[in-house]
PDB file of C-alpha atoms and ligand atoms in Angstrom:
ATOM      1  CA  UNK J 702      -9.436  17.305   8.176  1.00  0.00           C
ATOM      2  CA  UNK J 703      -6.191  16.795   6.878  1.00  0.00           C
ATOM      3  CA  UNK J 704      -5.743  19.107   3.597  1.00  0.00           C
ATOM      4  CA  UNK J 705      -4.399  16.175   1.539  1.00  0.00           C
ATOM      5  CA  UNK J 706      -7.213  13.749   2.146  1.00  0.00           C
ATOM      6  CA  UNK J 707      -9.138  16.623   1.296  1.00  0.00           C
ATOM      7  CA  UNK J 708      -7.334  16.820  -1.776  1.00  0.00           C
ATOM      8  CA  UNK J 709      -8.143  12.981  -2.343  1.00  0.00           C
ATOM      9  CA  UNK J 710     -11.547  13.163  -1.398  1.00  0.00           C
ATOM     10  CA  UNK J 711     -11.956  16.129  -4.206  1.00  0.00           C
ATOM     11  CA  UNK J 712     -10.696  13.672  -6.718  1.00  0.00           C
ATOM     12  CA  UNK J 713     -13.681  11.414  -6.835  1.00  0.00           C
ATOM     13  CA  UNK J 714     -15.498  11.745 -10.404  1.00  0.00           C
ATOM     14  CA  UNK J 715     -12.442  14.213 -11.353  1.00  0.00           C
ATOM     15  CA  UNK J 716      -9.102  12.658 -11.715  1.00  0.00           C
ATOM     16  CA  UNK J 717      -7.366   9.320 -11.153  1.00  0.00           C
ATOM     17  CA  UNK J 718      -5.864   9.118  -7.483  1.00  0.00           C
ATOM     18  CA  UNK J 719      -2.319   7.173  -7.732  1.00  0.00           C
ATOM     19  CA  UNK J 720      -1.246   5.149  -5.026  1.00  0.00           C
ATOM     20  CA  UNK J 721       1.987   2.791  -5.151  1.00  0.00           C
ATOM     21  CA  UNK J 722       3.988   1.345  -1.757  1.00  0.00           C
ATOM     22  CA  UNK J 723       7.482   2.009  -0.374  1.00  0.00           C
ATOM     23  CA  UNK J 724       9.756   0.661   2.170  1.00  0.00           C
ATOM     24  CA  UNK J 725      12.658   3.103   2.458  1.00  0.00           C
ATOM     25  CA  UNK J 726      13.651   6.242   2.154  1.00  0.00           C
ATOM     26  CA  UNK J 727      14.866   5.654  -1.246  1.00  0.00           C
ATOM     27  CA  UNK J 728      12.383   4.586  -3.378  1.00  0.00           C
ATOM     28  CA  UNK J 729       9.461   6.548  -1.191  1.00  0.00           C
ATOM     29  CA  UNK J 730      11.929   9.963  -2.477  1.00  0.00           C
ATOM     30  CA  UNK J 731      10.955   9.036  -6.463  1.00  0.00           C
ATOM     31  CA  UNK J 732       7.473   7.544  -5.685  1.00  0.00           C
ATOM     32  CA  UNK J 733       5.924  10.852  -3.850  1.00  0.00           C
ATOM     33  CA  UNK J 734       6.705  12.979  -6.704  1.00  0.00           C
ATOM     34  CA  UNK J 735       4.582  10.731  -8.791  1.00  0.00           C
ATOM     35  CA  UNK J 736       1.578  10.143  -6.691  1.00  0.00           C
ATOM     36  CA  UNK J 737      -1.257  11.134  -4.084  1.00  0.00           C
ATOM     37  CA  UNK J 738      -0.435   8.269  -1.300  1.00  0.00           C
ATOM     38  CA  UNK J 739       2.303   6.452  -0.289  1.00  0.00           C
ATOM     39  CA  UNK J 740       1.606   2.814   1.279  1.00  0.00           C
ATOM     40  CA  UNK J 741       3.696   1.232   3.413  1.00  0.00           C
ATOM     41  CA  UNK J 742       2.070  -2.267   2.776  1.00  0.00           C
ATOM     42  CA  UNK J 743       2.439  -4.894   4.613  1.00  0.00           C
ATOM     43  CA  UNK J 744       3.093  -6.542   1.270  1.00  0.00           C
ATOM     44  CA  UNK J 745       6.866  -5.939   2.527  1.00  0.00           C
ATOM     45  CA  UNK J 746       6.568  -9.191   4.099  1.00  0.00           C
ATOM     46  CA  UNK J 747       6.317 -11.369   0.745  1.00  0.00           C
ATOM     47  CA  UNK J 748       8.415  -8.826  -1.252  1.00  0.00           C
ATOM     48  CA  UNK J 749      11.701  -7.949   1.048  1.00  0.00           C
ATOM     49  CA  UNK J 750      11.571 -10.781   3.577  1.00  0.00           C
ATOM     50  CA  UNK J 751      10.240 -13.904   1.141  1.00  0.00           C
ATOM     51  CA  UNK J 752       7.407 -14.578   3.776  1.00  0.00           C
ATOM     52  CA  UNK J 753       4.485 -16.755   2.471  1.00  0.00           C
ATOM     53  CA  UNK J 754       2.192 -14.450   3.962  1.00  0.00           C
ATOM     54  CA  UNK J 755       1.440 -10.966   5.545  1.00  0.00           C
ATOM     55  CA  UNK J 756       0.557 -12.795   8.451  1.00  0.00           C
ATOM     56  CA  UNK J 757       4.149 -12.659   9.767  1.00  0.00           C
ATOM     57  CA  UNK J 758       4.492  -8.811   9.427  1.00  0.00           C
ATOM     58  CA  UNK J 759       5.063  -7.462  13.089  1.00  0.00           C
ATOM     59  CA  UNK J 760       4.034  -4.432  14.822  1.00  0.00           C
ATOM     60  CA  UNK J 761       7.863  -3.373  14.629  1.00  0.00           C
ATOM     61  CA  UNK J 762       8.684  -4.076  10.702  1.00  0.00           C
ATOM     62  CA  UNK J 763       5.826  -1.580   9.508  1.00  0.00           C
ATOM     63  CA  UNK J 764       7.204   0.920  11.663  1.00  0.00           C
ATOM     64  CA  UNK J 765      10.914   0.389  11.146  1.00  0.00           C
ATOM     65  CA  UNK J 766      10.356   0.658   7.317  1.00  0.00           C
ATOM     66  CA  UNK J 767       7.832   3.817   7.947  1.00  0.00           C
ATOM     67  CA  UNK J 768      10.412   5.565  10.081  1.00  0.00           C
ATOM     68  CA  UNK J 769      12.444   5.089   6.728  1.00  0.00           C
ATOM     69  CA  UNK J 770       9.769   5.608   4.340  1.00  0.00           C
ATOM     70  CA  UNK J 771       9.195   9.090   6.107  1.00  0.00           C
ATOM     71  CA  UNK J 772      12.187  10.888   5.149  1.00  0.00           C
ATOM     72  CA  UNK J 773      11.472  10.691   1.721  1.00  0.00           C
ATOM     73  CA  UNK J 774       7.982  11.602   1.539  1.00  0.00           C
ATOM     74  CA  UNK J 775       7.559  15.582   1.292  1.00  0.00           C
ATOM     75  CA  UNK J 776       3.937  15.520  -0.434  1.00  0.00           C
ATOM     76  CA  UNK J 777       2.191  12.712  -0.777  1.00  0.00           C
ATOM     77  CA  UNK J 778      -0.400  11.345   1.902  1.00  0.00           C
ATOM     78  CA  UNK J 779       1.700   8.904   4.316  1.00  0.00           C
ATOM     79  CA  UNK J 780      -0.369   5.190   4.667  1.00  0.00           C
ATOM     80  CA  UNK J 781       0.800   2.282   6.853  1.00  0.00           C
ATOM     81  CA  UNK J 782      -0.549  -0.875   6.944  1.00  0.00           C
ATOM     82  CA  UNK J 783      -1.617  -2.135  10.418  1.00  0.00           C
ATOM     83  CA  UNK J 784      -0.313  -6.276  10.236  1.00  0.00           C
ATOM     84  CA  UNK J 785      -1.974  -8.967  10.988  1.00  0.00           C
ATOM     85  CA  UNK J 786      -3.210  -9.404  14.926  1.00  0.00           C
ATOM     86  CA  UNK J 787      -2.416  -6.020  15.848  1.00  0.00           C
ATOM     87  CA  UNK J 788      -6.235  -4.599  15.971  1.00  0.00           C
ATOM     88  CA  UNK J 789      -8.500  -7.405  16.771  1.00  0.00           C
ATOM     89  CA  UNK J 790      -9.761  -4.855  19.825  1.00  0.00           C
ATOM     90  CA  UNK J 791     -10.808  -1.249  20.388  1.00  0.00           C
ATOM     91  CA  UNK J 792      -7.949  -1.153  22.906  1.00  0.00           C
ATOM     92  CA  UNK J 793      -5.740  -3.131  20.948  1.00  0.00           C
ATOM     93  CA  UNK J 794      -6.144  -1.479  17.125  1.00  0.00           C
ATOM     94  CA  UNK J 795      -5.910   1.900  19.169  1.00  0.00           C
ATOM     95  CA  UNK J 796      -3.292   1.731  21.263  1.00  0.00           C
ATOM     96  CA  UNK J 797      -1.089   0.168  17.988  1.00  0.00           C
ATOM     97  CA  UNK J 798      -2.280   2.620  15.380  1.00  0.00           C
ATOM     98  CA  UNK J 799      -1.226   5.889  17.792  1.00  0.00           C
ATOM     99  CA  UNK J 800       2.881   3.973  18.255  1.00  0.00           C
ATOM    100  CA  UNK J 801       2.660   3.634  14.356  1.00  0.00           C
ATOM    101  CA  UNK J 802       1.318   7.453  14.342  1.00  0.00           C
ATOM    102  CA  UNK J 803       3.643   8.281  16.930  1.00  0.00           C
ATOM    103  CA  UNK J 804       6.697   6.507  15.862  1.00  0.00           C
ATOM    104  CA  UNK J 805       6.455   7.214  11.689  1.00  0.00           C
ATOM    105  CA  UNK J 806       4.709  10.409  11.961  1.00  0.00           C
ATOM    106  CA  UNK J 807       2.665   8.763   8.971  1.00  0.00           C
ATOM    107  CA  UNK J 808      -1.008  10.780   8.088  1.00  0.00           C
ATOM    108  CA  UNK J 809      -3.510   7.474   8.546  1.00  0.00           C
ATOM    109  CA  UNK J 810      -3.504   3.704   8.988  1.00  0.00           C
ATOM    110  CA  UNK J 811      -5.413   0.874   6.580  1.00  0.00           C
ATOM    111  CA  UNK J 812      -6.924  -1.885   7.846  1.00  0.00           C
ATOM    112  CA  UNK J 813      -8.004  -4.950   6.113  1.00  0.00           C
ATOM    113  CA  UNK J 814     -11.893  -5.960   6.416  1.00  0.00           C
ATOM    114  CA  UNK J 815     -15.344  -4.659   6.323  1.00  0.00           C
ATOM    115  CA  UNK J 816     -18.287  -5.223   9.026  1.00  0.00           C
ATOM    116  CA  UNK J 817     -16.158  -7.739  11.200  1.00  0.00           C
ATOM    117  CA  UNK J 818     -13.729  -4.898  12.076  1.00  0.00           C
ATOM    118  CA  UNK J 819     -16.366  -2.115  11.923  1.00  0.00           C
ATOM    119  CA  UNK J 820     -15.985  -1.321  15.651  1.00  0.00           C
ATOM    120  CA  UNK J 821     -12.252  -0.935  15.942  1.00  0.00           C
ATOM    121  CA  UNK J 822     -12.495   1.226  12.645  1.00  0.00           C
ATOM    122  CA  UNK J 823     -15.730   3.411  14.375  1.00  0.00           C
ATOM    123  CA  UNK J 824     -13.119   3.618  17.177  1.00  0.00           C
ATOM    124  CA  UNK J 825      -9.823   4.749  15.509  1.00  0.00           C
ATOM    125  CA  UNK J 826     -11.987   7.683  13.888  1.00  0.00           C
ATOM    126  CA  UNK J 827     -13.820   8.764  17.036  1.00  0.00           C
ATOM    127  CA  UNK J 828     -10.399   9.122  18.356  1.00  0.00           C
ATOM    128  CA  UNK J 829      -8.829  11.233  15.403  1.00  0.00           C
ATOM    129  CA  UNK J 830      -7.059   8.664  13.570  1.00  0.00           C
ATOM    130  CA  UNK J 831      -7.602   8.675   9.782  1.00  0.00           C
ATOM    131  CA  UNK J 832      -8.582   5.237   8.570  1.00  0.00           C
ATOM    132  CA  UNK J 833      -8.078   4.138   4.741  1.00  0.00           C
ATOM    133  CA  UNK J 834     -10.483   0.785   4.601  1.00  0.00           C
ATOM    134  CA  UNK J 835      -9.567  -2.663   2.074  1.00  0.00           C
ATOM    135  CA  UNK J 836     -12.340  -4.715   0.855  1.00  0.00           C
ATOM    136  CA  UNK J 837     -12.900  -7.544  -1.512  1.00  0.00           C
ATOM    137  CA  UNK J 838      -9.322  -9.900  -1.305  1.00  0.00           C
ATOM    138  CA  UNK J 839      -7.691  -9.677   2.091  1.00  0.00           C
ATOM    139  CA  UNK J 840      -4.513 -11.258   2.111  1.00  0.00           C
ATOM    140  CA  UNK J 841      -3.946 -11.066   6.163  1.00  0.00           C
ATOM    141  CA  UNK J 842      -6.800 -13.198   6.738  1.00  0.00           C
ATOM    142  CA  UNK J 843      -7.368 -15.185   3.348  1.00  0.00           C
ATOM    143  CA  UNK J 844      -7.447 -19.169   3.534  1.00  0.00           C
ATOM    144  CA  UNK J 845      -5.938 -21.192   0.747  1.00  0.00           C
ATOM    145  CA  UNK J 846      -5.458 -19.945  -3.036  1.00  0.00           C
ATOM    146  CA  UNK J 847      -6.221 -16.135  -3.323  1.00  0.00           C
ATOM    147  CA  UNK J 848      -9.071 -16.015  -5.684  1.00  0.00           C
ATOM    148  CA  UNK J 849     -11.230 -12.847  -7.189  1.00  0.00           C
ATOM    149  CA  UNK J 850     -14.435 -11.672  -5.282  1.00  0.00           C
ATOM    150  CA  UNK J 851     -17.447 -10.511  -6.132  1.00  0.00           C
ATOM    151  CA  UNK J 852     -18.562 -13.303  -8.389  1.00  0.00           C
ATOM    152  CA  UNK J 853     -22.145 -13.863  -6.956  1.00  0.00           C
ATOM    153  CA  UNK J 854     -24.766 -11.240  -6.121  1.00  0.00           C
ATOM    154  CA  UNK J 855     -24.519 -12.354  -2.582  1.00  0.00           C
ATOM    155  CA  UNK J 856     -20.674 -11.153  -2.443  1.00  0.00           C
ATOM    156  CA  UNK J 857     -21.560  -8.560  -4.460  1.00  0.00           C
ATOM    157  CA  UNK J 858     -23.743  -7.567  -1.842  1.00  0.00           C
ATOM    158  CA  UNK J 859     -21.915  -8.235   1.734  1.00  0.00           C
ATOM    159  CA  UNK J 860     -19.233  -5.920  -0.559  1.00  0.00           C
ATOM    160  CA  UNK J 861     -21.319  -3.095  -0.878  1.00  0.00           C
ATOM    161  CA  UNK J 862     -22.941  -3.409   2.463  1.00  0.00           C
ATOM    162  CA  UNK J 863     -19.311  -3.527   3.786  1.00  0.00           C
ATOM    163  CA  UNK J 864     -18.459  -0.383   1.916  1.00  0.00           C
ATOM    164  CA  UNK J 865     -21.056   1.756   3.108  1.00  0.00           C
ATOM    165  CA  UNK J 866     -20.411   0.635   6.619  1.00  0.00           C
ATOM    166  CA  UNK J 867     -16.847   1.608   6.360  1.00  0.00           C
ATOM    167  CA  UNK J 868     -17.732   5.075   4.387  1.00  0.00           C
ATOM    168  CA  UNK J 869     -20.040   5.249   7.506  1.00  0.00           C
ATOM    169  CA  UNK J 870     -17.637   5.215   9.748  1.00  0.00           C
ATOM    170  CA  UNK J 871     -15.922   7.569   8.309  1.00  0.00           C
ATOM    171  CA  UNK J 872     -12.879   6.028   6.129  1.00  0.00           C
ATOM    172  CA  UNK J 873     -12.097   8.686   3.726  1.00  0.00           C
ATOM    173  CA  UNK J 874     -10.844   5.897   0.862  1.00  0.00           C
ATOM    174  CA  UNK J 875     -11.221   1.923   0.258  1.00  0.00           C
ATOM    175  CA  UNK J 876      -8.726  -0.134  -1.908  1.00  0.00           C
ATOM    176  CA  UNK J 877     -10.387  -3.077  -3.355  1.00  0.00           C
ATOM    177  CA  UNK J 878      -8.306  -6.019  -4.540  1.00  0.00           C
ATOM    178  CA  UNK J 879      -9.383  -8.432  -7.021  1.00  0.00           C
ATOM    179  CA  UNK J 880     -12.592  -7.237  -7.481  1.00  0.00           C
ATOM    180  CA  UNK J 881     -14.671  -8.177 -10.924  1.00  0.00           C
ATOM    181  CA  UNK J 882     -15.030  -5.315 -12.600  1.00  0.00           C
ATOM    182  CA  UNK J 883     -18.636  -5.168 -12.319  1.00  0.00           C
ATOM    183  CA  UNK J 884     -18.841  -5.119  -8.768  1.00  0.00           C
ATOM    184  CA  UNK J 885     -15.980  -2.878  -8.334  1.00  0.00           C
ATOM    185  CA  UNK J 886     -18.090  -0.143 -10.774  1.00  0.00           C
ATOM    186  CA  UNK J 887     -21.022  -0.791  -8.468  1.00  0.00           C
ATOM    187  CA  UNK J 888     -19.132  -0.210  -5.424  1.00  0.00           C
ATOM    188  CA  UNK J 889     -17.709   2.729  -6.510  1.00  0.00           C
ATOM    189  CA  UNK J 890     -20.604   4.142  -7.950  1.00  0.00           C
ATOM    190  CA  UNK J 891     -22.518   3.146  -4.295  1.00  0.00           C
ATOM    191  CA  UNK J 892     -19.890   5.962  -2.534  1.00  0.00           C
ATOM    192  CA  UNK J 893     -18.967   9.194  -2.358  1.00  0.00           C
ATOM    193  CA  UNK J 894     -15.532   8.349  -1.135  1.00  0.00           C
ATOM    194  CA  UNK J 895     -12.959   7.022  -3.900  1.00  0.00           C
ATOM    195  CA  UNK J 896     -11.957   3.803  -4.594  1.00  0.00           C
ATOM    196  CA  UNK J 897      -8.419   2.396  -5.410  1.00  0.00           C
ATOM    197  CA  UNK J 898      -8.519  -0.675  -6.978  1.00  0.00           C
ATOM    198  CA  UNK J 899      -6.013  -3.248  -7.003  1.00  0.00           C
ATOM    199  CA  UNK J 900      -6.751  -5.963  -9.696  1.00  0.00           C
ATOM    200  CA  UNK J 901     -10.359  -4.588  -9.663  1.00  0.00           C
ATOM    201  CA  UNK J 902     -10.431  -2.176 -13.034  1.00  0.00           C
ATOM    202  CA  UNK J 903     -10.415   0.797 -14.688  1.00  0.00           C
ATOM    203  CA  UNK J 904     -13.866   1.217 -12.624  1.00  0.00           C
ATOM    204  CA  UNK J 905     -12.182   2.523  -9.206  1.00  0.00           C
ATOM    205  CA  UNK J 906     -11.555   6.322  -8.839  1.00  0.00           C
ATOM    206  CA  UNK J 907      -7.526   5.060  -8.287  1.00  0.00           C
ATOM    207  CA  UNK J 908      -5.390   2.468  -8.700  1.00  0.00           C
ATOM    208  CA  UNK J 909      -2.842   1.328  -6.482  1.00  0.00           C
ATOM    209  CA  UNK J 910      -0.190  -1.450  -7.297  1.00  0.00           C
ATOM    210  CA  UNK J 911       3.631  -2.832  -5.211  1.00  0.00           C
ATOM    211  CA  UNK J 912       6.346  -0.896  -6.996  1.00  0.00           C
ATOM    212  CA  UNK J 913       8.680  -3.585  -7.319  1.00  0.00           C
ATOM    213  CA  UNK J 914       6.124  -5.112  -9.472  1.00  0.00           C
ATOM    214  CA  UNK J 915       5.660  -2.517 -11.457  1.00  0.00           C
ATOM    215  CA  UNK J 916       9.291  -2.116 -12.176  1.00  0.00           C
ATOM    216  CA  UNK J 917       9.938  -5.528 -12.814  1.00  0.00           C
ATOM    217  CA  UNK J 918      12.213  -6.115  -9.447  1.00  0.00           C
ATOM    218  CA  UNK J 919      10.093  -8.902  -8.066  1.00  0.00           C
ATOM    219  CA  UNK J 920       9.338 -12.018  -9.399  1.00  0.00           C
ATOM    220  CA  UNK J 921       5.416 -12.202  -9.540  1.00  0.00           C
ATOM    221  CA  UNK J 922       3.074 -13.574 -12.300  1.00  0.00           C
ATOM    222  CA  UNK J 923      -0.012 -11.852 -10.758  1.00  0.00           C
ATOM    223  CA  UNK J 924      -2.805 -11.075 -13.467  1.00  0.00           C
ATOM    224  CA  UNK J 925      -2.995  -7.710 -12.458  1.00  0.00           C
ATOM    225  CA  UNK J 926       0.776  -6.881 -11.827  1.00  0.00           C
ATOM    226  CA  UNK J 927       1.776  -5.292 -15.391  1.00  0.00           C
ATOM    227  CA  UNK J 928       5.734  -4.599 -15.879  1.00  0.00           C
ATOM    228  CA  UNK J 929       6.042  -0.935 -16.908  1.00  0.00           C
ATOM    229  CA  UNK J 930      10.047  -0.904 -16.712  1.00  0.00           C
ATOM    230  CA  UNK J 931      12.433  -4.144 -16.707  1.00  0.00           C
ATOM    231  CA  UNK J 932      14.805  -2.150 -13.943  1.00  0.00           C
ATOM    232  CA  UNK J 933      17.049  -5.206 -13.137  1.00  0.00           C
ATOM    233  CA  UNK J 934      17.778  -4.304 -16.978  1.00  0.00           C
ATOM    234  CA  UNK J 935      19.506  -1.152 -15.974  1.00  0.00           C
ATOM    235  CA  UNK J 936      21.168  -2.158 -12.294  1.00  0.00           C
ATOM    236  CA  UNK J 937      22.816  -4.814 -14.426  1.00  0.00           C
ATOM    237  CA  UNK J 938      24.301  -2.586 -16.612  1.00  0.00           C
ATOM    238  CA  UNK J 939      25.547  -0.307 -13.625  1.00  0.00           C
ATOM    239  CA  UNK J 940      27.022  -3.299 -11.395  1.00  0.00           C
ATOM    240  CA  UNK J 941      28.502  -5.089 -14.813  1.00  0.00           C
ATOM    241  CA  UNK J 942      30.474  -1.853 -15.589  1.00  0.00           C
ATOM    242  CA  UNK J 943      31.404  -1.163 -12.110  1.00  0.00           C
ATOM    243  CA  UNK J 944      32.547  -4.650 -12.271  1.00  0.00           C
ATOM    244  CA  UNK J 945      34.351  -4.284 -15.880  1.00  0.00           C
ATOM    245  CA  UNK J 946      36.081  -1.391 -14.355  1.00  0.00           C
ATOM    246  CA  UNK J 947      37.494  -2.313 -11.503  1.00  0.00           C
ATOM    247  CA  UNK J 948      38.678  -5.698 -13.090  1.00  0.00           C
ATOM    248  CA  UNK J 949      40.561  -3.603 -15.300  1.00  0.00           C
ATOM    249  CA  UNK J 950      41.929  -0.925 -12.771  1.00  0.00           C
ATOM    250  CA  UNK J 951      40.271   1.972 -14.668  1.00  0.00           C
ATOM    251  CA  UNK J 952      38.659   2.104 -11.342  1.00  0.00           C
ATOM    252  CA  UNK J 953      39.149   4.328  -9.394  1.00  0.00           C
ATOM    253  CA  UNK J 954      41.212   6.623 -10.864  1.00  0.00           C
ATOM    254  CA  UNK J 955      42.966   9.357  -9.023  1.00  0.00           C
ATOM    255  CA  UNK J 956      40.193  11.639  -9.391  1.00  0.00           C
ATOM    256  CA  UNK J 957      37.911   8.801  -7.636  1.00  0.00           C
ATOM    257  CA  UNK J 958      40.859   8.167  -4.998  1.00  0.00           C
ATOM    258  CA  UNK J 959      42.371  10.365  -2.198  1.00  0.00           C
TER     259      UNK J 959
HETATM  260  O1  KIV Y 744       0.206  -4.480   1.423  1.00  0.00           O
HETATM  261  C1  KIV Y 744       0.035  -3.810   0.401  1.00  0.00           C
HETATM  262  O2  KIV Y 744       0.979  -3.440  -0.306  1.00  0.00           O
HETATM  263  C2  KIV Y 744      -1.334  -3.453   0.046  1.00  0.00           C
HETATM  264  C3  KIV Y 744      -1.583  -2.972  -1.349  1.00  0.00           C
HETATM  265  C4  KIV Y 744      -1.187  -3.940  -2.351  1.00  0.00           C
HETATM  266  C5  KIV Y 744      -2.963  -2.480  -1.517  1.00  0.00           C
HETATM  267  O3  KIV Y 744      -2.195  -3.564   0.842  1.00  0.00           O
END
C-alpha cells in the first residue's frame, strides 16, 4: 500500500486529516505544505470555468490541471476527480482512471456514489488503483437545488449501507458532503476508514473544503464555505501599487530595467 494512505489510514481516531483542492502548480506548491491530500476536484468546473455544473468537466480538463497540479505537490497524497460520464463501466472507469494515472502521475482517483457504482469501484481496486469514495451530496449526478442528506432514518441508512460497501471494496477514505451531523457521526463511527467531511461536521475524521473559498477568491454563499482570509484584499493592494507606480514612472527603475 502506498505509505501515505497508510499515513491517512493511521489518522483515524488520532488526528484531523486536511484535505483542500488545487488546479495549478501554484497554489498546489502552498497547499501541500499544509495538508495530507491534495484534490483536484472537479469543482474546477464551477470555480475557473463558471460552469453551472460538474457535469461539463471532461476527461481532458482534470488531467490538464493535474499535469499542473503535479509539479507542485512534493508530499501530500495526489487525488483527482474522475468527471461526470467517464466511469459508468468496468471498462470504461478503468481504462479512464489508468490515462488520469498515467498522464498526472497522481496517487488515486475519487468517484462520486455508493452501491450504484460499487462494481466499477470493486474493479479499479482489483486492478491496483487506489479509490477515495464520496457519499451523501453528489454534485455530478444531483437533480435540482442541492439540499443536505441524511435527514430520515431511511437515508441515514442507504448512507451507511453505502459506506460499508465502499470500505468493502476497499476505498481507503470517503468525503461526505452535506451530511447532518448526526448521520455523519454515525457513519464515521460505522468505519474503520476516515471520513472527510464537507459541510457534514466536526464529526468526520477530516475536513476537506475548495481553496478559493476558503480564501475568499470565489464568490460563494455556501453554509459551509467559511472565509478564513479576504485574499482579493491583498492582490488589490499589489496590482493598485504596481499600477500607482508605473502611472508615475517610479516603475521600473534602472535597477528593474536592462
Ligand atoms: O470537486 C471537488 O472539489 C470535491 C470536493 C469539494 C470534495 O469533490
Amino acid at each position: 500500500m502506498n505509505s501515505k494512505i497508510k499515513n491517512i489510514l493511521n489518522k483515524k481516531n488520532r488526528s484531523k486529516i486536511l484535505c483542500l483542492t488545487a488546479y495549478s502548480k501554484n497554489f498546489a506548491e502552498e497547499i501541500d505544505k499544509h495538508v495530507d491530500i491534495t484534490l483536484v476536484g472537479d469543482s474546477l468546473g464551477s470555480v475557473l470555468y463558471n460552469y453551472d455544473s460538474t457535469k461539463k468537466v471532461t476527461l481532458n480538463n482534470m488531467i490538464d490541471h493535474s499535469r499542473s497540479v503535479r509539479i507542485g505537490v512534493k508530499k501530500s497524497l495526489m487525488v483527482v476527480d474522475m468527471p461526470y460520464n467517464t466511469y459508468n463501466s468496468n471498462v470504461i472507469a478503468c481504462k479512464n482512471a489508468k490515462k488520469i494515472i498515467k498522464e498526472t502521475k497522481c496517487d488515486a482517483v475519487k468517484l462520486e456514489g455508493g452501491k450504484k457504482i460499487i462494481n466499477q469501484i470493486n474493479f479499479l481496486i482489483k486492478k491496483k488503483i487506489s479509490v477515495m469514495g464520496h457519499l451523501g451530496l453528489l454534485p455530478q449526478t444531483a437533480k435540482g437545488k442541492f439540499k443536505s442528506k441524511g435527514n430520515s432514518s431511511k437515508e441515514t441508512k442507504q448512507l451507511i449501507n453505502d459506506a460499508l460497501l465502499l470500505q468493502k471494496a476497499g476505498v481507503f477514505a470517503i468525503v461526505l458532503e452535506c451530511i447532518k451531523s448526526p448521520t455523519a457521526k454515525l457513519i464515521t463511527k460505522s468505519l474503520e476508514i476516515p471520513t472527510i467531511g464537507i459541510g457534514s461536521s466536526v464529526n468526520c475524521d477530516g475536513q476537506v473544503l475548495v481553496t478559493d473559498d476558503l480564501i475568499g477568491l470565489n464568490k460563494t454563499k455556501i453554509r459551509f464555505v467559511k472565509k478564513f482570509i479576504n485574499i482579493k484584499k491583498y492582490i488589490n493592494l499589489g496590482l493598485k501599487k504596481f499600477s500607482t507606480e508605473v502611472k508615475s514612472k517610479k516603475y521600473p527603475t534602472n535597477k528593474y530595467s536592462y
